[in-house]
Amino acid sequence: MLNNLGIEIKDESLKQLISNASHNGTEIIDENDFLNWVKQIQNLTPILKADSCEDLLAAFKVFDLNKDGYITKDEIKTAMETIGEDVTEEQVDEFIIIADKDKDGKINYEEFVKLLS
């Protein structure tokens, strides 16, 4: 999945991140483990630069399929399936709950950036 999103990481680093992310030391990661893991990945990248803002906008556009400025549950599911990642309705719902700060049921660009920053 990370390669599909343009994030290059060595296999040994990925295995270490997964091992560290799993609260029970297995290769199974629950939602809380995953969110902590995302934070670890973010710490591997430098502080946002101008081109990083362009990357965030490009990433947002991958999910904003109808180009209305919002990412919906259906768009998340479709985009994830497009990059080869199956997600459950529960995972999509959890993502919306975490990212949707204004509680309108969809994610705008500002919410998307805050989630990934």
mmCIF file with all atom_site columns, C-alpha atoms in Angstrom:
data_model
loop_
_atom_site.group_PDB
_atom_site.id
_atom_site.type_symbol
_atom_site.label_atom_id
_atom_site.label_alt_id
_atom_site.label_comp_id
_atom_site.label_asym_id
_atom_site.label_entity_id
_atom_site.label_seq_id
_atom_site.pdbx_PDB_ins_code
_atom_site.Cartn_x
_atom_site.Cartn_y
_atom_site.Cartn_z
_atom_site.occupancy
_atom_site.B_iso_or_equiv
_atom_site.pdbx_formal_charge
_atom_site.auth_seq_id
_atom_site.auth_comp_id
_atom_site.auth_asym_id
_atom_site.auth_atom_id
_atom_site.pdbx_PDB_model_num
ATOM 1   C CA . MET A 1 1   ? 0.000   0.000  0.000  1.00 0.00 ? 1   MET A CA 1
ATOM 2   C CA . LEU A 1 2   ? 2.752   2.473  0.891  1.00 0.00 ? 2   LEU A CA 1
ATOM 3   C CA . ASN A 1 3   ? 4.421   1.994  -2.497 1.00 0.00 ? 3   ASN A CA 1
ATOM 4   C CA . ASN A 1 4   ? 1.079   2.593  -4.209 1.00 0.00 ? 4   ASN A CA 1
ATOM 5   C CA . LEU A 1 5   ? 0.898   5.914  -2.373 1.00 0.00 ? 5   LEU A CA 1
ATOM 6   C CA . GLY A 1 6   ? 4.430   6.873  -3.428 1.00 0.00 ? 6   GLY A CA 1
ATOM 7   C CA . ILE A 1 7   ? 5.998   6.236  -0.026 1.00 0.00 ? 7   ILE A CA 1
ATOM 8   C CA . GLU A 1 8   ? 9.244   4.322  -0.410 1.00 0.00 ? 8   GLU A CA 1
ATOM 9   C CA . ILE A 1 9   ? 10.367  2.319  2.605  1.00 0.00 ? 9   ILE A CA 1
ATOM 10  C CA . LYS A 1 10  ? 12.729  -0.636 2.940  1.00 0.00 ? 10  LYS A CA 1
ATOM 11  C CA . ASP A 1 11  ? 11.190  -4.006 3.818  1.00 0.00 ? 11  ASP A CA 1
ATOM 12  C CA . GLU A 1 12  ? 13.218  -4.290 7.030  1.00 0.00 ? 12  GLU A CA 1
ATOM 13  C CA . SER A 1 13  ? 12.090  -0.817 8.138  1.00 0.00 ? 13  SER A CA 1
ATOM 14  C CA . LEU A 1 14  ? 8.489   -1.713 7.354  1.00 0.00 ? 14  LEU A CA 1
ATOM 15  C CA . LYS A 1 15  ? 8.704   -4.958 9.341  1.00 0.00 ? 15  LYS A CA 1
ATOM 16  C CA . GLN A 1 16  ? 10.166  -3.031 12.281 1.00 0.00 ? 16  GLN A CA 1
ATOM 17  C CA . LEU A 1 17  ? 7.385   -0.416 12.084 1.00 0.00 ? 17  LEU A CA 1
ATOM 18  C CA . ILE A 1 18  ? 4.717   -3.131 11.986 1.00 0.00 ? 18  ILE A CA 1
ATOM 19  C CA . SER A 1 19  ? 6.300   -4.958 14.895 1.00 0.00 ? 19  SER A CA 1
ATOM 20  C CA . ASN A 1 20  ? 6.542   -1.720 16.870 1.00 0.00 ? 20  ASN A CA 1
ATOM 21  C CA . ALA A 1 21  ? 2.987   -0.723 15.931 1.00 0.00 ? 21  ALA A CA 1
ATOM 22  C CA . SER A 1 22  ? 1.421   -3.950 17.123 1.00 0.00 ? 22  SER A CA 1
ATOM 23  C CA . HIS A 1 23  ? 0.644   -3.642 20.817 1.00 0.00 ? 23  HIS A CA 1
ATOM 24  C CA . ASN A 1 24  ? 0.916   -7.402 21.257 1.00 0.00 ? 24  ASN A CA 1
ATOM 25  C CA . GLY A 1 25  ? 4.088   -7.914 19.178 1.00 0.00 ? 25  GLY A CA 1
ATOM 26  C CA . THR A 1 26  ? 2.383   -9.786 16.334 1.00 0.00 ? 26  THR A CA 1
ATOM 27  C CA . GLU A 1 27  ? 1.899   -8.663 12.754 1.00 0.00 ? 27  GLU A CA 1
ATOM 28  C CA . ILE A 1 28  ? -1.761  -7.886 13.460 1.00 0.00 ? 28  ILE A CA 1
ATOM 29  C CA . ILE A 1 29  ? -2.502  -4.193 13.890 1.00 0.00 ? 29  ILE A CA 1
ATOM 30  C CA . ASP A 1 30  ? -5.808  -2.850 15.217 1.00 0.00 ? 30  ASP A CA 1
ATOM 31  C CA . GLU A 1 31  ? -7.141  0.644  14.428 1.00 0.00 ? 31  GLU A CA 1
ATOM 32  C CA . ASN A 1 32  ? -5.382  2.326  17.364 1.00 0.00 ? 32  ASN A CA 1
ATOM 33  C CA . ASP A 1 33  ? -2.134  0.580  16.450 1.00 0.00 ? 33  ASP A CA 1
ATOM 34  C CA . PHE A 1 34  ? -2.587  1.766  12.864 1.00 0.00 ? 34  PHE A CA 1
ATOM 35  C CA . LEU A 1 35  ? -3.064  5.401  13.870 1.00 0.00 ? 35  LEU A CA 1
ATOM 36  C CA . ASN A 1 36  ? 0.059   5.290  16.016 1.00 0.00 ? 36  ASN A CA 1
ATOM 37  C CA . TRP A 1 37  ? 1.885   3.656  13.125 1.00 0.00 ? 37  TRP A CA 1
ATOM 38  C CA . VAL A 1 38  ? 0.834   6.474  10.767 1.00 0.00 ? 38  VAL A CA 1
ATOM 39  C CA . LYS A 1 39  ? 2.348   8.955  13.221 1.00 0.00 ? 39  LYS A CA 1
ATOM 40  C CA . GLN A 1 40  ? 5.623   6.986  13.179 1.00 0.00 ? 40  GLN A CA 1
ATOM 41  C CA . ILE A 1 41  ? 5.694   7.066  9.380  1.00 0.00 ? 41  ILE A CA 1
ATOM 42  C CA . GLN A 1 42  ? 5.052   10.800 9.437  1.00 0.00 ? 42  GLN A CA 1
ATOM 43  C CA . ASN A 1 43  ? 8.031   11.219 11.751 1.00 0.00 ? 43  ASN A CA 1
ATOM 44  C CA . LEU A 1 44  ? 10.231  9.609  9.095  1.00 0.00 ? 44  LEU A CA 1
ATOM 45  C CA . THR A 1 45  ? 9.520   12.457 6.682  1.00 0.00 ? 45  THR A CA 1
ATOM 46  C CA . PRO A 1 46  ? 10.936  15.978 6.919  1.00 0.00 ? 46  PRO A CA 1
ATOM 47  C CA . ILE A 1 47  ? 8.835   18.973 7.967  1.00 0.00 ? 47  ILE A CA 1
ATOM 48  C CA . LEU A 1 48  ? 6.406   20.069 5.276  1.00 0.00 ? 48  LEU A CA 1
ATOM 49  C CA . LYS A 1 49  ? 7.935   22.042 2.412  1.00 0.00 ? 49  LYS A CA 1
ATOM 50  C CA . ALA A 1 50  ? 6.221   23.739 -0.516 1.00 0.00 ? 50  ALA A CA 1
ATOM 51  C CA . ASP A 1 51  ? 6.414   20.561 -2.600 1.00 0.00 ? 51  ASP A CA 1
ATOM 52  C CA . SER A 1 52  ? 4.938   18.591 0.300  1.00 0.00 ? 52  SER A CA 1
ATOM 53  C CA . CYS A 1 53  ? 1.872   20.819 0.127  1.00 0.00 ? 53  CYS A CA 1
ATOM 54  C CA . GLU A 1 54  ? 1.599   19.912 -3.541 1.00 0.00 ? 54  GLU A CA 1
ATOM 55  C CA . ASP A 1 55  ? 1.903   16.244 -2.579 1.00 0.00 ? 55  ASP A CA 1
ATOM 56  C CA . LEU A 1 56  ? -0.904  16.622 -0.026 1.00 0.00 ? 56  LEU A CA 1
ATOM 57  C CA . LEU A 1 57  ? -3.128  18.268 -2.616 1.00 0.00 ? 57  LEU A CA 1
ATOM 58  C CA . ALA A 1 58  ? -2.342  15.484 -5.095 1.00 0.00 ? 58  ALA A CA 1
ATOM 59  C CA . ALA A 1 59  ? -3.153  12.875 -2.434 1.00 0.00 ? 59  ALA A CA 1
ATOM 60  C CA . PHE A 1 60  ? -6.421  14.659 -1.626 1.00 0.00 ? 60  PHE A CA 1
ATOM 61  C CA . LYS A 1 61  ? -7.346  14.621 -5.307 1.00 0.00 ? 61  LYS A CA 1
ATOM 62  C CA . VAL A 1 62  ? -6.784  10.848 -5.431 1.00 0.00 ? 62  VAL A CA 1
ATOM 63  C CA . PHE A 1 63  ? -9.611  10.481 -2.911 1.00 0.00 ? 63  PHE A CA 1
ATOM 64  C CA . ASP A 1 64  ? -11.836 13.354 -4.128 1.00 0.00 ? 64  ASP A CA 1
ATOM 65  C CA . LEU A 1 65  ? -13.074 11.415 -7.132 1.00 0.00 ? 65  LEU A CA 1
ATOM 66  C CA . ASN A 1 66  ? -15.898 13.765 -8.134 1.00 0.00 ? 66  ASN A CA 1
ATOM 67  C CA . LYS A 1 67  ? -13.704 16.848 -7.548 1.00 0.00 ? 67  LYS A CA 1
ATOM 68  C CA . ASP A 1 68  ? -16.225 18.616 -5.313 1.00 0.00 ? 68  ASP A CA 1
ATOM 69  C CA . GLY A 1 69  ? -13.668 19.478 -2.614 1.00 0.00 ? 69  GLY A CA 1
ATOM 70  C CA . TYR A 1 70  ? -14.793 16.765 -0.205 1.00 0.00 ? 70  TYR A CA 1
ATOM 71  C CA . ILE A 1 71  ? -13.945 13.126 0.419  1.00 0.00 ? 71  ILE A CA 1
ATOM 72  C CA . THR A 1 72  ? -16.928 10.898 1.201  1.00 0.00 ? 72  THR A CA 1
ATOM 73  C CA . LYS A 1 73  ? -17.104 7.371  2.602  1.00 0.00 ? 73  LYS A CA 1
ATOM 74  C CA . ASP A 1 74  ? -17.743 5.963  -0.872 1.00 0.00 ? 74  ASP A CA 1
ATOM 75  C CA . GLU A 1 75  ? -14.771 7.855  -2.313 1.00 0.00 ? 75  GLU A CA 1
ATOM 76  C CA . ILE A 1 76  ? -12.458 6.530  0.415  1.00 0.00 ? 76  ILE A CA 1
ATOM 77  C CA . LYS A 1 77  ? -13.582 2.964  -0.239 1.00 0.00 ? 77  LYS A CA 1
ATOM 78  C CA . THR A 1 78  ? -13.247 3.320  -4.026 1.00 0.00 ? 78  THR A CA 1
ATOM 79  C CA . ALA A 1 79  ? -9.825  5.005  -3.852 1.00 0.00 ? 79  ALA A CA 1
ATOM 80  C CA . MET A 1 80  ? -8.443  2.407  -1.449 1.00 0.00 ? 80  MET A CA 1
ATOM 81  C CA . GLU A 1 81  ? -9.695  -0.423 -3.658 1.00 0.00 ? 81  GLU A CA 1
ATOM 82  C CA . THR A 1 82  ? -8.110  1.306  -6.673 1.00 0.00 ? 82  THR A CA 1
ATOM 83  C CA . ILE A 1 83  ? -4.688  1.198  -5.008 1.00 0.00 ? 83  ILE A CA 1
ATOM 84  C CA . GLY A 1 84  ? -5.201  -2.437 -4.085 1.00 0.00 ? 84  GLY A CA 1
ATOM 85  C CA . GLU A 1 85  ? -6.316  -2.098 -0.474 1.00 0.00 ? 85  GLU A CA 1
ATOM 86  C CA . ASP A 1 86  ? -9.615  -3.595 0.641  1.00 0.00 ? 86  ASP A CA 1
ATOM 87  C CA . VAL A 1 87  ? -11.214 -1.738 3.526  1.00 0.00 ? 87  VAL A CA 1
ATOM 88  C CA . THR A 1 88  ? -14.273 -2.566 5.573  1.00 0.00 ? 88  THR A CA 1
ATOM 89  C CA . GLU A 1 89  ? -17.186 -0.232 6.182  1.00 0.00 ? 89  GLU A CA 1
ATOM 90  C CA . GLU A 1 90  ? -16.105 -0.081 9.831  1.00 0.00 ? 90  GLU A CA 1
ATOM 91  C CA . GLN A 1 91  ? -12.595 1.067  8.852  1.00 0.00 ? 91  GLN A CA 1
ATOM 92  C CA . VAL A 1 92  ? -13.998 3.757  6.571  1.00 0.00 ? 92  VAL A CA 1
ATOM 93  C CA . ASP A 1 93  ? -16.411 4.895  9.298  1.00 0.00 ? 93  ASP A CA 1
ATOM 94  C CA . GLU A 1 94  ? -13.538 5.093  11.799 1.00 0.00 ? 94  GLU A CA 1
ATOM 95  C CA . PHE A 1 95  ? -11.455 7.130  9.358  1.00 0.00 ? 95  PHE A CA 1
ATOM 96  C CA . ILE A 1 96  ? -14.338 9.590  8.879  1.00 0.00 ? 96  ILE A CA 1
ATOM 97  C CA . ILE A 1 97  ? -14.882 9.865  12.647 1.00 0.00 ? 97  ILE A CA 1
ATOM 98  C CA . ILE A 1 98  ? -11.204 10.666 13.198 1.00 0.00 ? 98  ILE A CA 1
ATOM 99  C CA . ALA A 1 99  ? -10.778 13.106 10.311 1.00 0.00 ? 99  ALA A CA 1
ATOM 100 C CA . ASP A 1 100 ? -14.178 14.833 10.131 1.00 0.00 ? 100 ASP A CA 1
ATOM 101 C CA . LYS A 1 101 ? -13.702 17.636 12.640 1.00 0.00 ? 101 LYS A CA 1
ATOM 102 C CA . ASP A 1 102 ? -16.754 19.659 11.560 1.00 0.00 ? 102 ASP A CA 1
ATOM 103 C CA . LYS A 1 103 ? -18.959 16.522 11.719 1.00 0.00 ? 103 LYS A CA 1
ATOM 104 C CA . ASP A 1 104 ? -20.557 16.993 8.301  1.00 0.00 ? 104 ASP A CA 1
ATOM 105 C CA . GLY A 1 105 ? -19.945 13.376 7.285  1.00 0.00 ? 105 GLY A CA 1
ATOM 106 C CA . LYS A 1 106 ? -17.207 14.133 4.776  1.00 0.00 ? 106 LYS A CA 1
ATOM 107 C CA . ILE A 1 107 ? -13.591 15.305 4.801  1.00 0.00 ? 107 ILE A CA 1
ATOM 108 C CA . ASN A 1 108 ? -12.550 18.650 3.358  1.00 0.00 ? 108 ASN A CA 1
ATOM 109 C CA . TYR A 1 109 ? -8.989  19.536 2.332  1.00 0.00 ? 109 TYR A CA 1
ATOM 110 C CA . GLU A 1 110 ? -8.192  21.282 5.629  1.00 0.00 ? 110 GLU A CA 1
ATOM 111 C CA . GLU A 1 111 ? -9.304  18.241 7.640  1.00 0.00 ? 111 GLU A CA 1
ATOM 112 C CA . PHE A 1 112 ? -7.280  15.983 5.334  1.00 0.00 ? 112 PHE A CA 1
ATOM 113 C CA . VAL A 1 113 ? -4.118  18.058 5.820  1.00 0.00 ? 113 VAL A CA 1
ATOM 114 C CA . LYS A 1 114 ? -4.579  18.161 9.606  1.00 0.00 ? 114 LYS A CA 1
ATOM 115 C CA . LEU A 1 115 ? -4.979  14.386 9.686  1.00 0.00 ? 115 LEU A CA 1
ATOM 116 C CA . LEU A 1 116 ? -1.727  13.857 7.795  1.00 0.00 ? 116 LEU A CA 1
ATOM 117 C CA . SER A 1 117 ? 0.291   16.656 9.376  1.00 0.00 ? 117 SER A CA 1
#
